[in-house]
Short mmCIF file of C-alpha atoms and ligand atoms in Angstrom, two decimals:
data_model
loop_
_atom_site.label_atom_id
_atom_site.label_comp_id
_atom_site.label_asym_id
_atom_site.label_seq_id
_atom_site.Cartn_x
_atom_site.Cartn_y
_atom_site.Cartn_z
CA MET Q 1 23.02 -83.14 38.39
CA SER Q 2 21.81 -80.69 36.02
CA TYR Q 3 22.78 -80.19 32.44
CA VAL Q 4 24.18 -76.64 33.12
CA ASP Q 5 26.15 -77.90 36.16
CA GLU Q 6 27.33 -80.89 34.07
CA ILE Q 7 28.66 -78.80 31.12
CA ILE Q 8 30.38 -76.36 33.99
CA ALA Q 9 32.40 -79.38 35.42
CA LYS Q 10 33.21 -80.73 32.00
CA VAL Q 11 34.91 -76.75 31.01
CA SER Q 12 36.36 -76.71 34.35
CA GLU Q 13 38.19 -80.25 33.60
CA LYS Q 14 38.91 -79.69 30.23
CA ASN Q 15 40.35 -76.22 30.92
CA PRO Q 16 41.99 -75.97 33.88
CA ALA Q 17 44.49 -73.43 33.18
CA GLU Q 18 42.00 -70.86 31.52
CA PRO Q 19 40.55 -69.15 34.78
CA GLU Q 20 38.92 -65.94 33.32
CA PHE Q 21 37.46 -68.64 30.84
CA LEU Q 22 35.79 -70.72 33.32
CA GLN Q 23 34.85 -67.55 35.58
CA THR Q 24 32.61 -66.40 32.17
CA VAL Q 25 31.30 -69.86 31.69
CA GLU Q 26 29.85 -69.81 35.02
CA GLU Q 27 28.91 -66.67 35.55
CA VAL Q 28 26.84 -67.18 32.02
CA LEU Q 29 25.42 -70.66 32.09
CA THR Q 30 24.13 -70.29 35.93
CA SER Q 31 22.33 -67.66 34.95
CA LEU Q 32 20.89 -69.47 32.16
CA LYS Q 33 19.59 -71.81 34.21
CA PRO Q 34 16.01 -70.81 34.29
CA ALA Q 35 16.01 -70.59 30.05
CA ILE Q 36 17.65 -74.32 29.83
CA GLU Q 37 15.18 -76.35 31.89
CA LYS Q 38 12.29 -74.89 29.85
CA ASN Q 39 13.70 -76.56 27.24
CA GLU Q 40 16.06 -78.70 28.56
CA GLU Q 41 15.26 -82.53 26.51
CA VAL Q 42 15.69 -80.31 23.26
CA TYR Q 43 19.28 -78.52 24.20
CA ARG Q 44 20.48 -81.87 25.72
CA ARG Q 45 19.69 -83.84 22.67
CA GLU Q 46 21.19 -81.26 19.99
CA ALA Q 47 23.85 -80.54 22.75
CA ILE Q 48 23.48 -77.02 22.84
CA LEU Q 49 25.51 -75.92 25.60
CA GLU Q 50 28.80 -78.13 24.57
CA ARG Q 51 28.50 -76.40 20.89
CA LEU Q 52 28.16 -73.25 22.78
CA VAL Q 53 31.71 -73.23 24.89
CA GLU Q 54 33.75 -74.93 22.29
CA PRO Q 55 34.84 -72.57 20.03
CA ASP Q 56 34.86 -73.19 16.26
CA ARG Q 57 38.31 -72.74 15.70
CA GLN Q 58 41.15 -71.10 17.79
CA ILE Q 59 44.12 -69.60 15.79
CA LYS Q 60 47.39 -69.37 17.36
CA PHE Q 61 50.77 -68.19 15.47
CA ARG Q 62 53.92 -66.81 15.89
CA VAL Q 63 54.39 -63.08 15.38
CA PRO Q 64 58.07 -61.93 14.38
CA TRP Q 65 59.05 -58.42 14.02
CA VAL Q 66 62.26 -56.31 13.90
CA ASP Q 67 63.00 -54.10 16.66
CA ASP Q 68 64.39 -50.32 16.25
CA LYS Q 69 67.97 -52.07 17.33
CA GLY Q 70 67.69 -54.98 14.91
CA GLN Q 71 66.92 -57.62 17.08
CA VAL Q 72 64.39 -60.23 16.13
CA GLN Q 73 61.09 -60.12 18.60
CA VAL Q 74 59.00 -63.11 18.58
CA ASN Q 75 55.03 -62.54 19.87
CA ILE Q 76 52.25 -65.12 19.76
CA GLY Q 77 48.88 -63.88 18.15
CA TYR Q 78 45.77 -65.53 18.60
CA ARG Q 79 42.36 -65.20 17.29
CA VAL Q 80 39.71 -67.20 18.51
CA GLN Q 81 36.34 -67.85 16.14
CA PHE Q 82 33.61 -69.21 18.55
CA ASN Q 83 30.29 -68.92 16.79
CA ASN Q 84 28.93 -67.44 13.51
CA SER Q 85 25.31 -68.71 14.16
CA ILE Q 86 23.65 -65.06 13.73
CA GLY Q 87 26.71 -63.32 11.62
CA PRO Q 88 30.32 -63.21 10.72
CA TYR Q 89 32.90 -63.36 13.79
CA LYS Q 90 33.17 -60.24 15.17
CA GLY Q 91 35.08 -59.00 18.15
CA GLY Q 92 38.21 -56.79 19.10
CA LEU Q 93 42.27 -57.45 19.24
CA ARG Q 94 43.83 -56.90 22.60
CA LEU Q 95 47.43 -56.16 22.41
CA HIS Q 96 48.50 -56.40 26.21
CA PRO Q 97 51.27 -58.53 27.81
CA SER Q 98 48.50 -60.47 29.87
CA VAL Q 99 47.06 -62.26 26.83
CA ASN Q 100 46.81 -65.94 26.52
CA THR Q 101 44.49 -68.61 24.97
CA GLY Q 102 42.12 -68.19 28.40
CA ILE Q 103 41.78 -64.76 28.36
CA ILE Q 104 41.09 -64.45 24.58
CA LYS Q 105 38.35 -67.44 25.10
CA PHE Q 106 36.87 -65.73 28.11
CA LEU Q 107 36.25 -62.08 25.48
CA GLY Q 108 35.38 -64.33 22.73
CA PHE Q 109 32.74 -66.35 24.73
CA GLU Q 110 31.09 -63.07 26.15
CA GLN Q 111 31.14 -61.52 22.58
CA ILE Q 112 28.82 -64.19 21.45
CA PHE Q 113 25.78 -62.90 23.64
CA LYS Q 114 27.07 -59.16 23.60
CA ASN Q 115 26.52 -59.03 19.64
CA ALA Q 116 23.29 -61.01 20.03
CA LEU Q 117 21.97 -58.33 22.34
CA THR Q 118 22.88 -55.63 19.79
CA GLY Q 119 20.23 -57.19 17.46
CA LEU Q 120 22.42 -56.83 14.50
CA PRO Q 121 23.95 -59.84 12.59
CA ILE Q 122 27.07 -60.55 14.13
CA GLY Q 123 28.63 -63.52 15.74
CA GLY Q 124 31.11 -63.56 18.39
CA GLY Q 125 34.94 -63.85 18.31
CA LYS Q 126 38.22 -62.38 19.99
CA GLY Q 127 41.93 -62.35 19.14
CA GLY Q 128 44.92 -60.20 19.99
CA SER Q 129 48.46 -60.82 21.00
CA ASP Q 130 50.85 -60.75 23.97
CA PHE Q 131 52.65 -57.63 22.36
CA ASP Q 132 52.98 -54.69 24.67
CA PRO Q 133 52.66 -51.24 22.46
CA LYS Q 134 54.05 -49.09 25.77
CA GLY Q 135 56.99 -47.59 24.90
CA LYS Q 136 57.43 -48.65 21.43
CA SER Q 137 58.20 -46.33 18.51
CA ASP Q 138 55.51 -46.12 15.78
CA ARG Q 139 57.91 -47.77 13.43
CA GLU Q 140 58.19 -50.87 15.89
CA ILE Q 141 54.12 -51.10 15.97
CA MET Q 142 54.01 -51.12 12.52
CA ALA Q 143 56.38 -53.82 12.50
CA PHE Q 144 54.30 -55.69 14.92
CA CYS Q 145 50.93 -55.09 13.27
CA GLN Q 146 52.12 -55.77 9.79
CA SER Q 147 53.62 -59.09 11.03
CA PHE Q 148 50.55 -60.05 13.03
CA MET Q 149 48.48 -59.21 9.93
CA SER Q 150 50.52 -61.17 7.39
CA GLU Q 151 49.25 -64.32 9.01
CA LEU Q 152 45.85 -63.31 10.28
CA TYR Q 153 44.62 -62.09 6.59
CA LYS Q 154 44.18 -65.60 5.96
CA HIS Q 155 41.32 -66.47 8.53
CA ILE Q 156 39.33 -62.97 8.00
CA GLY Q 157 37.10 -61.16 5.61
CA ALA Q 158 34.52 -58.63 5.35
CA ASP Q 159 31.68 -61.91 5.48
CA VAL Q 160 34.06 -64.19 7.15
CA ASP Q 161 35.40 -62.59 10.68
CA VAL Q 162 35.50 -58.83 11.10
CA PRO Q 163 38.16 -58.07 13.93
CA ALA Q 164 38.20 -54.29 15.36
CA GLY Q 165 40.23 -52.69 18.43
CA ASP Q 166 40.16 -53.09 22.19
CA ILE Q 167 42.48 -52.95 24.74
CA GLY Q 168 46.16 -51.61 23.05
CA THR Q 169 44.35 -51.40 19.91
CA GLY Q 170 43.40 -47.92 18.90
CA ALA Q 171 43.18 -46.29 15.46
CA ARG Q 172 46.84 -46.31 14.67
CA GLU Q 173 47.26 -50.02 15.17
CA ILE Q 174 44.03 -50.40 13.28
CA GLY Q 175 45.29 -48.26 10.10
CA TYR Q 176 48.36 -50.40 9.62
CA MET Q 177 46.88 -53.81 10.13
CA TYR Q 178 44.47 -52.57 7.06
CA GLY Q 179 47.08 -51.55 5.13
CA GLN Q 180 48.39 -54.92 5.26
CA TYR Q 181 45.71 -56.59 4.68
CA LYS Q 182 44.90 -54.57 1.32
CA LYS Q 183 48.70 -55.14 0.51
CA LEU Q 184 48.18 -58.87 0.75
CA THR Q 185 44.80 -59.27 -0.31
CA GLY Q 186 44.54 -56.80 -3.33
CA ARG Q 187 40.80 -56.08 -1.62
CA TYR Q 188 39.51 -52.86 -0.43
CA GLU Q 189 37.01 -54.15 2.26
CA GLY Q 190 35.18 -53.83 5.70
CA VAL Q 191 37.69 -56.40 6.88
CA LEU Q 192 38.51 -54.28 10.14
CA THR Q 193 36.40 -51.68 12.19
CA GLY Q 194 37.70 -48.51 14.07
CA LYS Q 195 39.35 -47.17 10.61
CA GLY Q 196 40.01 -43.85 10.10
CA LEU Q 197 37.60 -41.56 8.98
CA SER Q 198 39.96 -41.32 5.70
CA TYR Q 199 39.47 -44.94 4.48
CA GLY Q 200 36.00 -46.49 5.55
CA GLY Q 201 35.90 -45.79 9.41
CA SER Q 202 32.43 -44.53 10.75
CA LEU Q 203 31.90 -41.14 12.83
CA ALA Q 204 30.69 -41.89 16.17
CA ARG Q 205 32.95 -45.39 16.31
CA THR Q 206 35.38 -44.23 18.69
CA GLU Q 207 32.85 -42.21 21.12
CA ALA Q 208 30.33 -45.15 20.77
CA THR Q 209 31.25 -47.47 24.06
CA GLY Q 210 31.61 -44.92 26.38
CA TYR Q 211 28.48 -42.92 24.96
CA GLY Q 212 26.79 -46.05 24.80
CA LEU Q 213 27.30 -46.83 28.21
CA LEU Q 214 25.89 -43.59 29.73
CA TYR Q 215 22.88 -43.94 27.17
CA ILE Q 216 22.00 -47.81 29.13
CA THR Q 217 23.04 -46.10 32.51
CA GLN Q 218 20.32 -42.89 31.63
CA GLU Q 219 17.97 -45.13 30.51
CA LEU Q 220 18.08 -47.87 33.59
CA LEU Q 221 17.99 -44.59 36.35
CA LYS Q 222 15.00 -42.86 34.14
CA CYS Q 223 12.86 -46.20 34.68
CA HIS Q 224 13.68 -46.00 38.20
CA GLY Q 225 12.45 -42.25 38.38
CA GLN Q 226 15.83 -40.95 38.42
CA SER Q 227 18.49 -38.88 36.21
CA MET Q 228 22.11 -38.71 35.65
CA GLU Q 229 21.80 -34.72 36.25
CA GLY Q 230 23.90 -33.93 39.64
CA LYS Q 231 25.09 -37.51 40.11
CA VAL Q 232 28.77 -37.98 41.48
CA CYS Q 233 30.52 -40.92 38.94
CA VAL Q 234 33.45 -42.82 39.22
CA VAL Q 235 35.11 -43.87 36.77
CA SER Q 236 38.31 -46.48 36.39
CA GLY Q 237 40.63 -46.37 33.40
CA ALA Q 238 41.75 -43.52 31.11
CA GLY Q 239 41.33 -45.43 27.62
CA ASN Q 240 38.98 -45.19 24.76
CA VAL Q 241 36.05 -46.34 27.12
CA ALA Q 242 36.41 -44.24 30.09
CA ILE Q 243 37.36 -41.11 28.31
CA TYR Q 244 33.89 -41.10 26.47
CA ALA Q 245 31.91 -42.11 29.54
CA ILE Q 246 33.19 -39.37 31.31
CA GLN Q 247 32.83 -36.98 28.32
CA LYS Q 248 28.73 -38.03 27.74
CA ALA Q 249 28.12 -38.30 31.62
CA HIS Q 250 29.30 -34.78 31.90
CA GLN Q 251 27.39 -33.75 28.81
CA MET Q 252 24.38 -35.63 30.62
CA GLY Q 253 24.80 -33.33 33.75
CA ALA Q 254 26.64 -35.81 36.13
CA LYS Q 255 29.76 -34.94 37.85
CA VAL Q 256 33.19 -38.05 37.13
CA VAL Q 257 35.63 -37.55 39.92
CA THR Q 258 37.94 -40.12 39.31
CA CYS Q 259 39.80 -42.11 36.35
CA SER Q 260 42.80 -44.71 36.75
CA ASP Q 261 45.55 -46.31 34.62
CA SER Q 262 47.78 -48.98 35.21
CA THR Q 263 49.91 -47.41 37.61
CA GLY Q 264 47.76 -44.99 39.78
CA TRP Q 265 44.45 -43.36 39.91
CA ILE Q 266 43.21 -39.56 40.15
CA TYR Q 267 40.53 -37.92 42.89
CA ASP Q 268 39.36 -34.55 41.12
CA PRO Q 269 36.55 -33.32 43.05
CA GLU Q 270 35.80 -30.65 40.60
CA GLY Q 271 35.43 -33.47 37.87
CA ILE Q 272 37.65 -34.73 35.70
CA ASP Q 273 39.03 -32.59 32.56
CA VAL Q 274 38.21 -34.73 29.57
CA GLU Q 275 40.44 -32.55 26.93
CA LEU Q 276 43.16 -32.71 29.18
CA LEU Q 277 43.09 -36.29 29.82
CA LYS Q 278 42.55 -36.90 26.15
CA GLU Q 279 45.90 -34.62 25.93
CA VAL Q 280 47.78 -36.88 28.16
CA LYS Q 281 46.53 -40.27 26.90
CA GLU Q 282 45.63 -39.95 23.43
CA VAL Q 283 48.53 -37.24 22.06
CA LYS Q 284 51.45 -37.60 24.75
CA ARG Q 285 50.62 -41.52 25.57
CA ALA Q 286 51.52 -40.34 29.15
CA ARG Q 287 50.96 -41.49 32.83
CA LEU Q 288 48.33 -39.55 35.16
CA THR Q 289 50.91 -38.21 36.90
CA GLU Q 290 50.96 -35.83 34.02
CA TYR Q 291 47.26 -34.95 34.54
CA ALA Q 292 48.08 -34.24 38.16
CA ALA Q 293 50.69 -32.12 37.51
CA ALA Q 294 48.62 -30.02 35.19
CA ARG Q 295 45.31 -29.49 37.18
CA PRO Q 296 45.60 -28.17 40.49
CA SER Q 297 42.11 -29.80 41.85
CA ALA Q 298 43.66 -32.91 40.97
CA GLU Q 299 45.19 -35.80 43.26
CA TYR Q 300 47.02 -38.49 42.19
CA HIS Q 301 47.36 -41.46 44.34
CA GLU Q 302 49.63 -44.96 43.29
CA GLY Q 303 47.79 -47.86 42.99
CA ARG Q 304 44.18 -48.92 42.99
CA GLY Q 305 41.75 -46.78 45.12
CA VAL Q 306 38.58 -45.75 42.50
CA TRP Q 307 36.38 -47.47 44.30
CA SER Q 308 37.03 -46.28 47.80
CA VAL Q 309 35.46 -42.97 46.69
CA LYS Q 310 31.77 -41.86 47.68
CA CYS Q 311 29.70 -41.79 44.39
CA ASP Q 312 26.00 -42.27 43.02
CA ILE Q 313 27.02 -44.33 39.95
CA ALA Q 314 30.25 -46.59 39.34
CA LEU Q 315 31.50 -47.41 36.11
CA PRO Q 316 34.50 -49.63 35.81
CA CYS Q 317 36.38 -48.81 32.01
CA ALA Q 318 39.94 -50.36 32.44
CA THR Q 319 40.01 -54.09 32.62
CA GLN Q 320 38.60 -57.60 33.95
CA ASN Q 321 38.35 -58.50 37.87
CA GLU Q 322 39.53 -54.83 38.71
CA LEU Q 323 36.20 -54.36 40.79
CA MET Q 324 36.70 -57.08 43.79
CA LEU Q 325 34.64 -57.94 46.94
CA ASP Q 326 36.19 -55.37 49.25
CA ASP Q 327 35.61 -52.45 46.76
CA ALA Q 328 31.84 -53.58 46.25
CA LYS Q 329 31.42 -53.30 50.15
CA ALA Q 330 33.26 -49.96 49.94
CA LEU Q 331 30.73 -48.85 47.26
CA VAL Q 332 27.74 -49.62 48.90
CA ALA Q 333 28.98 -48.53 52.42
CA ASN Q 334 28.92 -44.95 50.66
CA GLY Q 335 25.48 -45.36 49.34
CA VAL Q 336 26.37 -46.51 45.53
CA MET Q 337 23.09 -46.68 43.53
CA ALA Q 338 24.29 -48.32 40.16
CA VAL Q 339 27.47 -50.15 38.72
CA CYS Q 340 27.52 -50.34 34.90
CA GLU Q 341 30.47 -51.98 33.31
CA GLY Q 342 32.31 -50.25 30.54
CA ALA Q 343 34.71 -52.74 30.82
CA ASN Q 344 34.63 -56.67 29.76
CA MET Q 345 34.04 -58.53 33.27
CA PRO Q 346 35.43 -55.80 35.33
CA THR Q 347 33.51 -57.15 38.66
CA THR Q 348 34.15 -60.48 39.95
CA LEU Q 349 31.81 -62.84 40.55
CA ASP Q 350 31.45 -62.54 44.12
CA ALA Q 351 31.76 -58.84 44.02
CA THR Q 352 28.59 -59.18 41.33
CA LYS Q 353 26.19 -61.12 43.65
CA TYR Q 354 27.12 -58.78 46.49
CA LEU Q 355 26.12 -55.58 44.84
CA GLN Q 356 22.70 -57.16 43.21
CA GLU Q 357 21.91 -58.82 47.37
CA LYS Q 358 21.95 -55.28 48.37
CA GLY Q 359 19.77 -53.90 45.84
CA VAL Q 360 22.48 -51.96 43.65
CA TRP Q 361 21.30 -51.64 40.10
CA PHE Q 362 23.81 -54.04 38.29
CA ILE Q 363 24.51 -53.93 34.74
CA GLY Q 364 27.19 -56.20 33.06
CA GLY Q 365 29.59 -55.40 30.15
CA LYS Q 366 27.64 -57.78 27.78
CA ALA Q 367 24.84 -54.98 27.53
CA ALA Q 368 26.57 -52.00 29.29
CA ASN Q 369 29.44 -51.60 27.02
CA ALA Q 370 27.56 -53.29 23.67
CA GLY Q 371 27.14 -49.91 21.84
CA GLY Q 372 31.23 -50.68 20.64
CA VAL Q 373 30.45 -53.87 18.82
CA ALA Q 374 26.92 -52.16 17.70
CA THR Q 375 28.53 -48.99 16.15
CA SER Q 376 31.41 -51.30 14.58
CA ALA Q 377 28.47 -53.44 12.90
CA LEU Q 378 26.84 -49.95 11.80
CA GLU Q 379 30.45 -49.52 10.35
CA MET Q 380 30.01 -52.91 8.59
CA THR Q 381 26.58 -51.60 7.23
CA GLN Q 382 28.00 -48.66 5.90
CA ASN Q 383 31.02 -50.02 4.15
CA SER Q 384 28.93 -52.55 2.33
CA GLU Q 385 26.58 -49.62 0.98
CA ARG Q 386 29.54 -47.31 0.07
CA LEU Q 387 27.78 -44.80 1.99
CA SER Q 388 29.23 -42.35 5.23
CA TRP Q 389 26.37 -41.56 7.42
CA THR Q 390 26.59 -38.31 9.65
CA PHE Q 391 27.67 -37.95 13.19
CA GLU Q 392 24.48 -37.23 14.54
CA GLU Q 393 22.80 -40.35 12.38
CA VAL Q 394 25.30 -42.83 13.80
CA ASP Q 395 24.69 -41.41 17.70
CA SER Q 396 20.93 -41.76 17.12
CA LYS Q 397 21.24 -45.44 15.93
CA LEU Q 398 23.79 -46.25 18.99
CA GLN Q 399 21.51 -44.21 21.77
CA GLN Q 400 18.18 -46.65 20.20
CA ILE Q 401 20.43 -49.69 20.10
CA MET Q 402 21.40 -48.85 23.95
CA ILE Q 403 17.71 -48.40 25.01
CA ASN Q 404 16.62 -51.79 23.29
CA ILE Q 405 18.84 -53.28 24.84
CA TYR Q 406 17.54 -52.46 28.45
CA HIS Q 407 14.19 -52.87 27.61
CA ASN Q 408 15.41 -56.50 26.31
CA ILE Q 409 17.22 -57.43 29.33
CA ASP Q 410 14.82 -55.91 31.51
CA ASP Q 411 11.85 -57.41 30.22
CA THR Q 412 14.04 -61.21 29.67
CA ALA Q 413 14.48 -60.86 33.42
CA LYS Q 414 10.86 -60.46 34.03
CA ARG Q 415 9.69 -63.03 31.86
CA TYR Q 416 12.30 -65.28 34.12
CA GLY Q 417 11.19 -64.73 37.41
CA VAL Q 418 14.01 -62.65 38.18
CA GLU Q 419 13.01 -59.08 37.89
CA GLY Q 420 15.93 -56.79 38.24
CA ASP Q 421 18.56 -59.33 37.60
CA TYR Q 422 19.78 -57.55 34.32
CA VAL Q 423 23.10 -59.80 34.27
CA ALA Q 424 20.60 -62.86 33.74
CA GLY Q 425 18.21 -60.95 31.63
CA ALA Q 426 21.33 -60.02 29.23
CA ASN Q 427 22.41 -63.67 29.36
CA ILE Q 428 19.12 -65.32 28.45
CA ALA Q 429 18.12 -62.30 25.93
CA GLY Q 430 21.45 -63.47 23.93
CA PHE Q 431 21.29 -67.40 24.71
CA GLU Q 432 17.83 -67.51 23.11
CA LYS Q 433 18.64 -65.88 19.87
CA VAL Q 434 21.92 -67.50 19.63
CA ALA Q 435 20.41 -71.03 20.39
CA GLU Q 436 17.04 -70.82 17.97
CA ALA Q 437 19.79 -69.96 15.08
CA MET Q 438 21.87 -72.95 16.18
CA LEU Q 439 18.74 -75.37 16.07
CA ALA Q 440 17.63 -73.94 12.81
CA GLN Q 441 20.80 -74.50 11.20
CA GLY Q 442 21.62 -77.94 12.42
CA VAL Q 443 24.75 -79.92 13.45
CA CYS Q 444 27.08 -77.78 12.57
P1 NDP D 1 42.58 -48.73 26.26
O1 NDP D 1 43.93 -49.18 26.11
O2 NDP D 1 42.09 -47.51 25.37
O3 NDP D 1 42.39 -48.54 27.94
C1 NDP D 1 42.74 -49.52 28.79
C2 NDP D 1 42.60 -48.40 30.18
O4 NDP D 1 42.52 -49.61 31.24
C3 NDP D 1 44.00 -47.59 30.42
O5 NDP D 1 43.91 -46.86 31.01
C4 NDP D 1 45.14 -49.12 31.17
O6 NDP D 1 45.99 -48.13 31.42
C5 NDP D 1 43.70 -49.49 31.87
N1 NDP D 1 44.55 -50.84 31.78
C6 NDP D 1 44.54 -51.86 31.02
N2 NDP D 1 44.77 -53.11 31.65
C7 NDP D 1 45.02 -53.23 33.16
C8 NDP D 1 45.10 -53.40 34.14
N3 NDP D 1 45.97 -54.70 33.94
N4 NDP D 1 45.25 -52.54 35.22
C9 NDP D 1 45.08 -51.35 35.74
N5 NDP D 1 44.80 -50.77 34.40
C10 NDP D 1 44.37 -51.28 33.20
O7 NDP D 1 41.35 -49.81 26.30
P2 NDP D 1 39.61 -49.42 25.95
O8 NDP D 1 39.11 -48.39 26.83
O9 NDP D 1 39.71 -49.84 24.30
O10 NDP D 1 39.24 -51.05 26.55
C11 NDP D 1 39.07 -51.07 28.04
C12 NDP D 1 37.81 -52.29 28.47
O11 NDP D 1 36.65 -51.99 27.89
C13 NDP D 1 38.45 -53.59 28.19
O12 NDP D 1 38.10 -54.04 29.19
C14 NDP D 1 37.82 -53.65 26.90
O13 NDP D 1 37.65 -55.08 26.53
C15 NDP D 1 36.32 -53.28 26.89
N6 NDP D 1 35.82 -52.90 25.78
C16 NDP D 1 36.49 -52.33 25.13
C17 NDP D 1 35.66 -51.49 23.62
C18 NDP D 1 36.12 -50.50 22.95
O14 NDP D 1 35.39 -50.23 21.54
N7 NDP D 1 37.54 -49.92 22.94
C19 NDP D 1 34.22 -52.20 23.42
C20 NDP D 1 33.94 -53.13 24.61
C21 NDP D 1 34.70 -53.34 25.69
P3 NDP D 1 47.22 -47.90 30.67
O15 NDP D 1 46.80 -46.47 30.20
O16 NDP D 1 48.28 -47.69 31.88
O17 NDP D 1 47.48 -49.21 29.89
#
């Protein structure tokens, strides 16, 4: 049995109740085979893969808070500090009822490679809670965030672990958590990213993941003699990543005709109205039915369906495993040319393989959505410098980072004889950097 297959089997035996974690380990390690085989003796002796798949530590804690009726509620908090070989742990905090150890481990594991790809000094971590912010009052959100931070603060710090937003954690939640960290420690430091502009946040961080997704997609098209101009795109999700992906796609001359949330989806043949979408989702925090009610050209459909719409480019920006084999088949039948992931692991393994076999250009989330964490790292830099950069400064750095990522994953794929396999290119490029640092730092 190969070293890679041995480790996949061990992970699967040790973590049977963590399907998302197993899925990402299998995806990443399988694609690393050519790189591992090149240096297998050293990697085996140094147990690089065994160390890579086991987090440095997992923190799990009780989060008690009082709701508006005076009832005490209890949620579970998580922080998985996966690997800090190239920098402090860095990764978002997800607040969603589906959150469990396996989901946080999958996200933390992916973060190691994604963060390495940015070229910036950040390690991999992830956290969150099974708390559901939907339908909660501002006071309840604050009560939860304060209680969550009352434990988390012991484990994080500007040079230790720097969490950020993710699903369910936006500027409001980061603000309440930052206030509590400051109160408990007395320190005013860049311990969280995604902060408000008035207290250390970075311009362009809000837009970064969606914009970065379009910058890399544009570079991909450019290198294949194409452009975004006139392309029809389908986007899933209607949150932070989706909104700014749609906005940038429109700025590049493409037309985005769909978006979705957890209950339904919109088909708007005239192109999604981003300002209206922002009003519905960022201000009113309402359902997409409100978008359809205000926009005569839009159709609202219950359930899933975004991938059935004819398009040139598909950008999944909602959540994991939202693009399955049948969806991939529908996209291919409709002539899709590229799929680039805004969300983390939105495409299932069989769907990814199908798209690649059919010649669709596919860039996975570790590369395609790295613009968010890269800009978070730029926020850390500004905090350390006690300076704030202009929007244009941050945006142009982001653009260059995404272009570099594209060429890095493309060149790496070519170097290992798998030209055009951007998933393998991304995993191997991220792995090479982290493995080199791990080897240099000895057994730790
Ligand atoms: P948001 O919470 O802002 O938005 C998530 C969107 O996806 C919402 O429209 C939500 O619908 C929908 N959604 C969430 N869960 C489900 C589900 N189970 N089924 C269907 N739809 C769902 O999150 P973000 O936009 O920040 O994150 C989206 C994805 O991008 C995640 O995978 C995240 O990990 C990834 N990502 C985010 C980064 C960032 O900077 N924000 C950086 C890198 C990756 P509803 O409105 O109904 O909840």
